[in-house]
PDB file of C-alpha atoms in Angstrom:
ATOM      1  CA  UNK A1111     172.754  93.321 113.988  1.00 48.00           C
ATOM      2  CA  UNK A1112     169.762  90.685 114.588  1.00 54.00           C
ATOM      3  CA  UNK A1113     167.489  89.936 111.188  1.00 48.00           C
ATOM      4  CA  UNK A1114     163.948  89.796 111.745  1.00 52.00           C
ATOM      5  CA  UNK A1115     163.562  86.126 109.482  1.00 51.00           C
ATOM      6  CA  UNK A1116     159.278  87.055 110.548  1.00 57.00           C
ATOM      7  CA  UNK A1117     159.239  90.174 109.187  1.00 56.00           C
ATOM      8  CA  UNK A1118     160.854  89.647 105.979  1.00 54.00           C
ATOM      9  CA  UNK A1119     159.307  86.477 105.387  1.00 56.00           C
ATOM     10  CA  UNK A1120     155.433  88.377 106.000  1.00 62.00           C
ATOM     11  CA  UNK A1121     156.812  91.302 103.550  1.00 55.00           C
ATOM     12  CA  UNK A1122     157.540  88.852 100.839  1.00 56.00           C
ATOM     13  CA  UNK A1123     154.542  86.759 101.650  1.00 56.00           C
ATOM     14  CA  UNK A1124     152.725  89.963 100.590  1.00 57.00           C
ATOM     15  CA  UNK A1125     155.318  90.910  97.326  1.00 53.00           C
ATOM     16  CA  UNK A1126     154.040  87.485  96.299  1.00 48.00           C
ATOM     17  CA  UNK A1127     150.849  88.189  96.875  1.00 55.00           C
ATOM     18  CA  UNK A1128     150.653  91.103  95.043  1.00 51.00           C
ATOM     19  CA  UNK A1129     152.261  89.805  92.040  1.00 48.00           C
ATOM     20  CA  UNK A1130     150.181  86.916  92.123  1.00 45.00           C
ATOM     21  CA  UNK A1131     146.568  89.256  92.045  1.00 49.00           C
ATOM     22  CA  UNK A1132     148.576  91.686  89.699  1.00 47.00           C
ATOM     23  CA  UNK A1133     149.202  88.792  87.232  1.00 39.00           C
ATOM     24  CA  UNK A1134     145.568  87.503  87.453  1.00 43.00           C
ATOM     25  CA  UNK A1135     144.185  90.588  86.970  1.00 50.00           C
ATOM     26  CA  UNK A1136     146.509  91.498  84.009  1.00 46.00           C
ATOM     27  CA  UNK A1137     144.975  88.001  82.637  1.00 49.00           C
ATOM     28  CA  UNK A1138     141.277  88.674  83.433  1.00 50.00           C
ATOM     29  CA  UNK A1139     142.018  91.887  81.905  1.00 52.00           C
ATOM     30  CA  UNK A1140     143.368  90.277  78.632  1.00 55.00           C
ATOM     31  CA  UNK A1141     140.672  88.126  78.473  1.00 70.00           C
ATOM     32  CA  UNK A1142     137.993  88.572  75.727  1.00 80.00           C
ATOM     33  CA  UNK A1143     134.142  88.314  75.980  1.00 74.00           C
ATOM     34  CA  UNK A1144     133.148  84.866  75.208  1.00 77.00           C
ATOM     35  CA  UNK A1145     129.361  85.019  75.140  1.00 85.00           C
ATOM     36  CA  UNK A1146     126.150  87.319  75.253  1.00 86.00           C
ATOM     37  CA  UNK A1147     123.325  86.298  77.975  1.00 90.00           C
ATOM     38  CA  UNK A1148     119.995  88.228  77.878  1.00 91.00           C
ATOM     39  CA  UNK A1149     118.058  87.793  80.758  1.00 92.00           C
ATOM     40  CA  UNK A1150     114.355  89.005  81.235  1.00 93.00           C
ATOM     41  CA  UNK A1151     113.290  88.769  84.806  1.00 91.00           C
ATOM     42  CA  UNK A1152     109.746  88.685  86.182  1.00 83.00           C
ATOM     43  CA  UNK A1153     107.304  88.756  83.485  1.00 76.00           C
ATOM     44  CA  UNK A1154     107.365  85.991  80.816  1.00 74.00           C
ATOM     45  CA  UNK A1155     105.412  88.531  78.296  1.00 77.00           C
ATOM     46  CA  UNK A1156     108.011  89.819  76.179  1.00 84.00           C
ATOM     47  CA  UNK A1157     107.593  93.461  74.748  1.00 92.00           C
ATOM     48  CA  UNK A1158     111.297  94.023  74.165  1.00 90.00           C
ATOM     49  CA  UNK A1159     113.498  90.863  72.969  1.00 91.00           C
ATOM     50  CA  UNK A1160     116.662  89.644  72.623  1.00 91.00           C
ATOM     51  CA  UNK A1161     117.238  90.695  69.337  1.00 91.00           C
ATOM     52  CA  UNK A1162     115.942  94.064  70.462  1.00 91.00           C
ATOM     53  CA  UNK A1163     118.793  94.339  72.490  1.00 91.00           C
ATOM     54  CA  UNK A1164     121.337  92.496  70.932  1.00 90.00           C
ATOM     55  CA  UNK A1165     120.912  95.319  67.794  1.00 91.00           C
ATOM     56  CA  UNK A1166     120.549  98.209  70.253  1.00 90.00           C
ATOM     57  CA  UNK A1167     124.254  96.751  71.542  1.00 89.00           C
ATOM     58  CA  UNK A1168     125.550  96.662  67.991  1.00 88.00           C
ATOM     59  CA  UNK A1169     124.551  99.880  67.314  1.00 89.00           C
ATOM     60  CA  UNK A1170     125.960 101.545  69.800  1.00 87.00           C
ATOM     61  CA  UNK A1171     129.283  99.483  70.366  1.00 82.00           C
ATOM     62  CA  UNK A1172     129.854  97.336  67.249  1.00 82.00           C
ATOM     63  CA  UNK A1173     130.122  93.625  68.668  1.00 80.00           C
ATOM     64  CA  UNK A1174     131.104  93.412  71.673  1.00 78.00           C
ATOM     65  CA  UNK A1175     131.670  89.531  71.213  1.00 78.00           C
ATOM     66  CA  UNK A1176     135.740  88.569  71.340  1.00 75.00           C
ATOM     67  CA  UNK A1177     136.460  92.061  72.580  1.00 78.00           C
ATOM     68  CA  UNK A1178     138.712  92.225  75.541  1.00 78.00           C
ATOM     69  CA  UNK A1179     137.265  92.846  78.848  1.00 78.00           C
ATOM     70  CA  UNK A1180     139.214  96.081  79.766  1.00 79.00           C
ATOM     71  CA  UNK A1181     137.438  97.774  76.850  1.00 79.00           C
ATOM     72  CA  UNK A1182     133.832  97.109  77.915  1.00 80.00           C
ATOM     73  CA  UNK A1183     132.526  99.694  80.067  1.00 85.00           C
ATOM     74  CA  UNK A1184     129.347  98.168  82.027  1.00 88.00           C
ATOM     75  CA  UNK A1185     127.909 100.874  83.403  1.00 91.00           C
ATOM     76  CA  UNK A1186     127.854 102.340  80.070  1.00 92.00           C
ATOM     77  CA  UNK A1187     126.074  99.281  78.458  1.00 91.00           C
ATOM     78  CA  UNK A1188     123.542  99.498  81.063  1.00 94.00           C
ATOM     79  CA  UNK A1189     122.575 103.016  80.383  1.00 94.00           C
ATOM     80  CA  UNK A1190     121.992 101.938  76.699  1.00 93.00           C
ATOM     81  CA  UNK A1191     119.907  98.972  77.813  1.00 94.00           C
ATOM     82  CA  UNK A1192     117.858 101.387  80.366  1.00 94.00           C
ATOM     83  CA  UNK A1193     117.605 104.251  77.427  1.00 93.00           C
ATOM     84  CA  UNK A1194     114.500 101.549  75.510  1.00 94.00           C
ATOM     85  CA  UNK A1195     111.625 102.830  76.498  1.00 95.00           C
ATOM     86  CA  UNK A1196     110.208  99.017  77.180  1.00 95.00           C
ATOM     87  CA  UNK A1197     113.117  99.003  79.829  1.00 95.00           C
ATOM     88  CA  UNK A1198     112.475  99.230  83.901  1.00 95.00           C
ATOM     89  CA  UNK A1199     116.046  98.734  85.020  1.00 94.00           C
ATOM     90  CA  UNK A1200     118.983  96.703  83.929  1.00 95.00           C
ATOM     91  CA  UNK A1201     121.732  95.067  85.262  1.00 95.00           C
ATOM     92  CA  UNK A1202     125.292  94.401  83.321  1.00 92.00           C
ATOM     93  CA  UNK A1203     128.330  92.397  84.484  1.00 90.00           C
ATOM     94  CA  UNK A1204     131.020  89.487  82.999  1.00 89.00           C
ATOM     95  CA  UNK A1205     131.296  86.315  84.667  1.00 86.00           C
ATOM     96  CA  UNK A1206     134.244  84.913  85.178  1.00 84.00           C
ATOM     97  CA  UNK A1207     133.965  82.480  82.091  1.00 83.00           C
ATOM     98  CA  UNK A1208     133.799  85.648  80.094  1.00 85.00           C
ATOM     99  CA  UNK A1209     130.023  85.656  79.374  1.00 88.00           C
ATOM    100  CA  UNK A1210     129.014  89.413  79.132  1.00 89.00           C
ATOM    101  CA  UNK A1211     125.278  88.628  80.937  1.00 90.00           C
ATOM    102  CA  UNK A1212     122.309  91.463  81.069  1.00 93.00           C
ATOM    103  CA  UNK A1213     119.221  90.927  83.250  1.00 95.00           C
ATOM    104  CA  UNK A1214     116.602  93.483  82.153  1.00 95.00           C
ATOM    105  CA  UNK A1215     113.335  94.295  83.681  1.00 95.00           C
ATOM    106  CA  UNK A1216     110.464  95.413  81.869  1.00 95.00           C
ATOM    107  CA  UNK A1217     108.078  97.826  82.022  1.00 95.00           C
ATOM    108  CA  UNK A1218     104.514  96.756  83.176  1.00 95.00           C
ATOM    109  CA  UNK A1219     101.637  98.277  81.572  1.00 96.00           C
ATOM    110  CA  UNK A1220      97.955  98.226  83.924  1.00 97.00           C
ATOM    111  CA  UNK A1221      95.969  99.835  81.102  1.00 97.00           C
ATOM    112  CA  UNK A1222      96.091 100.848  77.362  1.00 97.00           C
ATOM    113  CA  UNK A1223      95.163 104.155  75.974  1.00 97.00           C
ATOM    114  CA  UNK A1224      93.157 104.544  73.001  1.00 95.00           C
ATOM    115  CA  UNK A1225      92.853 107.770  71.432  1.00 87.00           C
ATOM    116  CA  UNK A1226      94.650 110.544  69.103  1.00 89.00           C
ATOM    117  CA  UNK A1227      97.525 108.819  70.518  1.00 91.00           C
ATOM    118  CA  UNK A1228      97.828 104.953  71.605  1.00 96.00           C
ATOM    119  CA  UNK A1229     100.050 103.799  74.396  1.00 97.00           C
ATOM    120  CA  UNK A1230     100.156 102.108  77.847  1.00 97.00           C
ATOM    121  CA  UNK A1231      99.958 103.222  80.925  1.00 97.00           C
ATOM    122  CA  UNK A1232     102.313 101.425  83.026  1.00 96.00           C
ATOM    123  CA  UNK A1233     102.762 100.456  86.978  1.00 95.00           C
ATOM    124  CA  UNK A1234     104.210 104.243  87.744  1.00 95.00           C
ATOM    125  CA  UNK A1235     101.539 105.975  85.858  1.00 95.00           C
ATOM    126  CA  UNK A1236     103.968 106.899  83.165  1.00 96.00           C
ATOM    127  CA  UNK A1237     103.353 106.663  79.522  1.00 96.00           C
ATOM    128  CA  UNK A1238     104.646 103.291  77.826  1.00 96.00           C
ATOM    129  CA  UNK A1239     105.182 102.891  74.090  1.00 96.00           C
ATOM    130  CA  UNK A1240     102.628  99.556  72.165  1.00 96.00           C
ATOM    131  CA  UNK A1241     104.795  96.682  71.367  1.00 93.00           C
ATOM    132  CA  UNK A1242     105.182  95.252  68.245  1.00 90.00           C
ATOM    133  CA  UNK A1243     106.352  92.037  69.754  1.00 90.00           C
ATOM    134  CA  UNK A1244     103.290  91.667  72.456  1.00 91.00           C
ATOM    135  CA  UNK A1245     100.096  93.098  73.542  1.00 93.00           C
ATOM    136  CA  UNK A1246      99.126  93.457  77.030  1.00 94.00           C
ATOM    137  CA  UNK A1247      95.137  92.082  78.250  1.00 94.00           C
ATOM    138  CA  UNK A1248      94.540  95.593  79.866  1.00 96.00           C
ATOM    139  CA  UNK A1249      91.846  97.658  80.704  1.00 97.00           C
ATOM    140  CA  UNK A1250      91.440  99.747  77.739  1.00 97.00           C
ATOM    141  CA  UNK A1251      90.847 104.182  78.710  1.00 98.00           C
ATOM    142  CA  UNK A1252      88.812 105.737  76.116  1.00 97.00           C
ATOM    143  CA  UNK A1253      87.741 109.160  76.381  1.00 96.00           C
ATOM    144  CA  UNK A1254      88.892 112.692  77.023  1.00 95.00           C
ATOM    145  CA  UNK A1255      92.462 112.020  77.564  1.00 95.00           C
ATOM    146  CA  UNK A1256      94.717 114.452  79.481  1.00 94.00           C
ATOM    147  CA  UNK A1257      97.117 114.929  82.179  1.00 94.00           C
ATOM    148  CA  UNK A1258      94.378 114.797  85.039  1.00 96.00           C
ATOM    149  CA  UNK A1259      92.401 112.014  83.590  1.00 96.00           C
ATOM    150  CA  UNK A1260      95.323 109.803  83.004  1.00 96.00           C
ATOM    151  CA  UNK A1261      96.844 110.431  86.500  1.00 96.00           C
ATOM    152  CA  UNK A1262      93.372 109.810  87.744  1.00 97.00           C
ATOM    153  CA  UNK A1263      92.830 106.603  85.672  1.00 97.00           C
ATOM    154  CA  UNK A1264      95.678 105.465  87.205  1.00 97.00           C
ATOM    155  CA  UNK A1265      94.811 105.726  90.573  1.00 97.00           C
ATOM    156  CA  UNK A1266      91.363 103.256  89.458  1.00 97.00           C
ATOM    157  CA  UNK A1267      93.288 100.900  88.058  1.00 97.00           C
ATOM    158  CA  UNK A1268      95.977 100.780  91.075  1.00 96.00           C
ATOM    159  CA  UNK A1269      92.636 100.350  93.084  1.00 94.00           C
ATOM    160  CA  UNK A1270      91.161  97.730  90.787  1.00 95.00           C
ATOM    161  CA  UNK A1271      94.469  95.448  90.724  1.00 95.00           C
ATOM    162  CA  UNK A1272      94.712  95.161  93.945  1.00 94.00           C
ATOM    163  CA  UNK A1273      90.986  93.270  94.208  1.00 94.00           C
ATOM    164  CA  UNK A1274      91.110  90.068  92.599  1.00 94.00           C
ATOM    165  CA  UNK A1275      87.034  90.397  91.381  1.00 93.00           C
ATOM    166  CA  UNK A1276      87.840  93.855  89.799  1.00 94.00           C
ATOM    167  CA  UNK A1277      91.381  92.926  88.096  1.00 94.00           C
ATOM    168  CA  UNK A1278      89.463  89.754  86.374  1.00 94.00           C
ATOM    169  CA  UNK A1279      86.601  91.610  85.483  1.00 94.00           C
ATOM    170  CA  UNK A1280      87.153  95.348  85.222  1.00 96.00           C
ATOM    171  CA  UNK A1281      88.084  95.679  80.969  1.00 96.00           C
ATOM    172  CA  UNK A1282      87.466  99.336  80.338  1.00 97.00           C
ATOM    173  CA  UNK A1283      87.496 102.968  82.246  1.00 97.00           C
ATOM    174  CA  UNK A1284      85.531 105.472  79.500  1.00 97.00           C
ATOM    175  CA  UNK A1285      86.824 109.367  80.745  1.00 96.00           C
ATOM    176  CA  UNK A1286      83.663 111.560  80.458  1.00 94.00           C
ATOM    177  CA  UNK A1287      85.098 114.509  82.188  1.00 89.00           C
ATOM    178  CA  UNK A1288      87.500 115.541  85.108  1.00 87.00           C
ATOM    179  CA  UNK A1289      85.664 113.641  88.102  1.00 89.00           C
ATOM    180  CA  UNK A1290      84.016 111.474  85.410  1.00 94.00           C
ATOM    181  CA  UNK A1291      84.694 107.794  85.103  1.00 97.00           C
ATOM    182  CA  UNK A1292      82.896 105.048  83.941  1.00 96.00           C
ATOM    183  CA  UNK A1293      83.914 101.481  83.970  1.00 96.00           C
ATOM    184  CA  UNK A1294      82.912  98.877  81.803  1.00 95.00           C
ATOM    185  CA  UNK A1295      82.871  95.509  83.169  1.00 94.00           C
ATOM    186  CA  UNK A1296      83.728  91.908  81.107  1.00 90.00           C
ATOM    187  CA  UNK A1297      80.325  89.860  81.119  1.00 84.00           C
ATOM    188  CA  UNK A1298      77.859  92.332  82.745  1.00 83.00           C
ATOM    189  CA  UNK A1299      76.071  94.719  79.969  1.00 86.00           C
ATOM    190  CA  UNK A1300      75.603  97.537  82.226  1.00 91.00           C
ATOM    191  CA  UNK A1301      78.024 100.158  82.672  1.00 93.00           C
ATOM    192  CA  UNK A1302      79.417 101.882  86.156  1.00 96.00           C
ATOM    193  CA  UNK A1303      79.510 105.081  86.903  1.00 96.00           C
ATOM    194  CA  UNK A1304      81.768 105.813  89.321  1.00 95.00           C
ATOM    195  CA  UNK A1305      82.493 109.660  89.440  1.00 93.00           C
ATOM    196  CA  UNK A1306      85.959 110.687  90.724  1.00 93.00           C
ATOM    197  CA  UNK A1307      88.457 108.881  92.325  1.00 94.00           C
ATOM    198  CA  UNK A1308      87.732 110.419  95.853  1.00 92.00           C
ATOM    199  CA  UNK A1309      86.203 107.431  98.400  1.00 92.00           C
ATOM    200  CA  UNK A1310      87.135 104.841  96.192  1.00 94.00           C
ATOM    201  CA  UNK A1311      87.252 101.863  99.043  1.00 93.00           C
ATOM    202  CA  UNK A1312      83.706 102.622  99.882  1.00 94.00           C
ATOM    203  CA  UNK A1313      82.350 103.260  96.203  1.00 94.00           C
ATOM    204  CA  UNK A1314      83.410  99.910  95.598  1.00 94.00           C
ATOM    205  CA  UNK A1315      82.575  98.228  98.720  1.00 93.00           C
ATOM    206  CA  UNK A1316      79.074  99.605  98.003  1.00 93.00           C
ATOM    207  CA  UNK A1317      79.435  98.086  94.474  1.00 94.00           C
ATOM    208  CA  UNK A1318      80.526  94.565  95.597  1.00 94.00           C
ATOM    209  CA  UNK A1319      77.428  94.373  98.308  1.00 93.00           C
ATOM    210  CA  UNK A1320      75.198  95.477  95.086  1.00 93.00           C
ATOM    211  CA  UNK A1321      76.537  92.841  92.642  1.00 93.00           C
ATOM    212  CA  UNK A1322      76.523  89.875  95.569  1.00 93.00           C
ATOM    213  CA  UNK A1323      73.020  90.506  95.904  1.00 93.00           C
ATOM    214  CA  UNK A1324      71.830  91.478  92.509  1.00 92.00           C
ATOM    215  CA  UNK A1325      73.993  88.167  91.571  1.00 91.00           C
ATOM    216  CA  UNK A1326      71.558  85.834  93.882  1.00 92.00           C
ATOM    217  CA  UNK A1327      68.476  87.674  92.620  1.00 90.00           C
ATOM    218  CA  UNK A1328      69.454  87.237  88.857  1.00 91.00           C
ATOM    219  CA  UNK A1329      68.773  90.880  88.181  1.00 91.00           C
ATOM    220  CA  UNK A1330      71.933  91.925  86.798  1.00 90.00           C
ATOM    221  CA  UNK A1331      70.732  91.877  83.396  1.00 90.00           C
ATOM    222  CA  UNK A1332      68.376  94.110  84.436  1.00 91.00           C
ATOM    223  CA  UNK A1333      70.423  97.514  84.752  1.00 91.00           C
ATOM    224  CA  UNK A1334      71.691  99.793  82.022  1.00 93.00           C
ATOM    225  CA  UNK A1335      73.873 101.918  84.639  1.00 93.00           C
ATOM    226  CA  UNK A1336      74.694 101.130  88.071  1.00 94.00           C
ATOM    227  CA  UNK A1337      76.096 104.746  89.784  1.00 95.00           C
ATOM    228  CA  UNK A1338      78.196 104.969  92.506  1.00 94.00           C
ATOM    229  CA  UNK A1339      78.368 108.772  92.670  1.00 91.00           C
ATOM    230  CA  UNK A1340      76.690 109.336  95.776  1.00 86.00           C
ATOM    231  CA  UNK A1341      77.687 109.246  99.058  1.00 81.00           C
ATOM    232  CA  UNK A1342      77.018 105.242 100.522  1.00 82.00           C
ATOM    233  CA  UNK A1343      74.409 104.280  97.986  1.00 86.00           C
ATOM    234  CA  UNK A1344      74.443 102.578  94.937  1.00 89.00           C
ATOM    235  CA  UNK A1345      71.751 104.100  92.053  1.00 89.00           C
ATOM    236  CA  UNK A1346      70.747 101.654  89.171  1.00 87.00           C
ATOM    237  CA  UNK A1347      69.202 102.477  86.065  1.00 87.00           C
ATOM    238  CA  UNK A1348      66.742  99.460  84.315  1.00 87.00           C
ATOM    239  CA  UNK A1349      67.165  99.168  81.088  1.00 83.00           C
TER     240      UNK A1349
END
């Protein structure tokens, strides 16, 4: 009977293969975690921080410092990172030096509420907790705050971040009513109505041609109330 030398030799090739990766993996497994790394990506204002997290950790798991590897469970950390409100998304793995590393994403708030009830309103249009660690240069919403309003307040401020004149200038939306809005502006005194949300591209191309020209004229301080409720026209009110 002939002996196939190739095909034992591959099948023990692959035995030692497998015991090789079974052995490291046994290791990696015995290993403990060396290290904590909290990472904050994107926004250098910090409304959560890294004690934050490192005591939400402890609360929930003890340390996790010089415990071995096959007894933390990352998807699990990650859903405690991702349950703090200040908390976008979050991403948990070891290295292979043992450092347990988390790379969190915050929340963004576009505009602060100030009412019965404080809070920001962030880039979704969903209600943020205030900080005690930071506060956010937004537009501040006064007003008649509810579900409507806020969604529509929302859709202003998407509208005024995307214009670099408006974001660096626009400091205030005051809710009237439901199809009511009124902006207040950083250095101008006057205020702008703007009505509801509907046409907004043209209410505010109407507004820019306005300020241009009342700019170059040296009027500005002039008007009390500049409206844009009307259909392609812009109303002012002297003071």
């Amino acid at each position: 009977m002939r002996v196939n030398w190739n095909y034992i030799k591959i099948v023990s090739l692959l035995l030692a293969i497998g015991g090789l990766y079974g052995f490291a993996d046994h290791r990696s497994k015995q290993k403990k975690v060396d290290d904590i790394n909290i990472k904050f990506l994107g926004d250098n204002n910090l409304y959560l921080t890294e004690d934050s997290v490192n005591k939400l950790l402890i609360q929930n798991y003890g340390s996790l410092k010089n415990r071995a590897k096959e007894q933390v469970v990352l998807n699990s950390i990650e859903t405690v990172i991702k349950s703090n409100p200040m908390v976008k998304s979050a991403q948990v793995y070891l290295s292979i030096e043992g450092e347990l590393i988390s790379k969190i994403v915050q929340r963004k708030p576009i505009g602060r509420v100030e009412g019965i009830s404080k809070f920001y309103l962030d880039d979704t249009g969903n209600r943020m907790p205030l900080s005690r660690h930071h506060s956010a240069r937004v537009p501040i919403i006064t007003g008649k705050i509810t579900g409507k309003t806020l969604e529509d307040a929302y859709v202003i401020l998407e509208f005024v971040n995307e214009d670099d004149f408006l974001r660096k200038n626009v400091i205030g939306i005051h809710i009237e009513d439901e199809n009511k809005y009124q902006l207040k502006l950083r250095v101008e005194n006057f205020v702008v109505n703007l009505g509801g949300v509907e046409n907004l591209d043209e209410k505010f191309k109407n507004f820019m041609a306005f300020y241009v020209k009342a700019a170059k004229d040296k009027t500005l301080t002039k008007y009390a109330v500049v409206s844009l409720e009307f259909d392609n026209q812009v109303v002012c009110t002297k003071i």
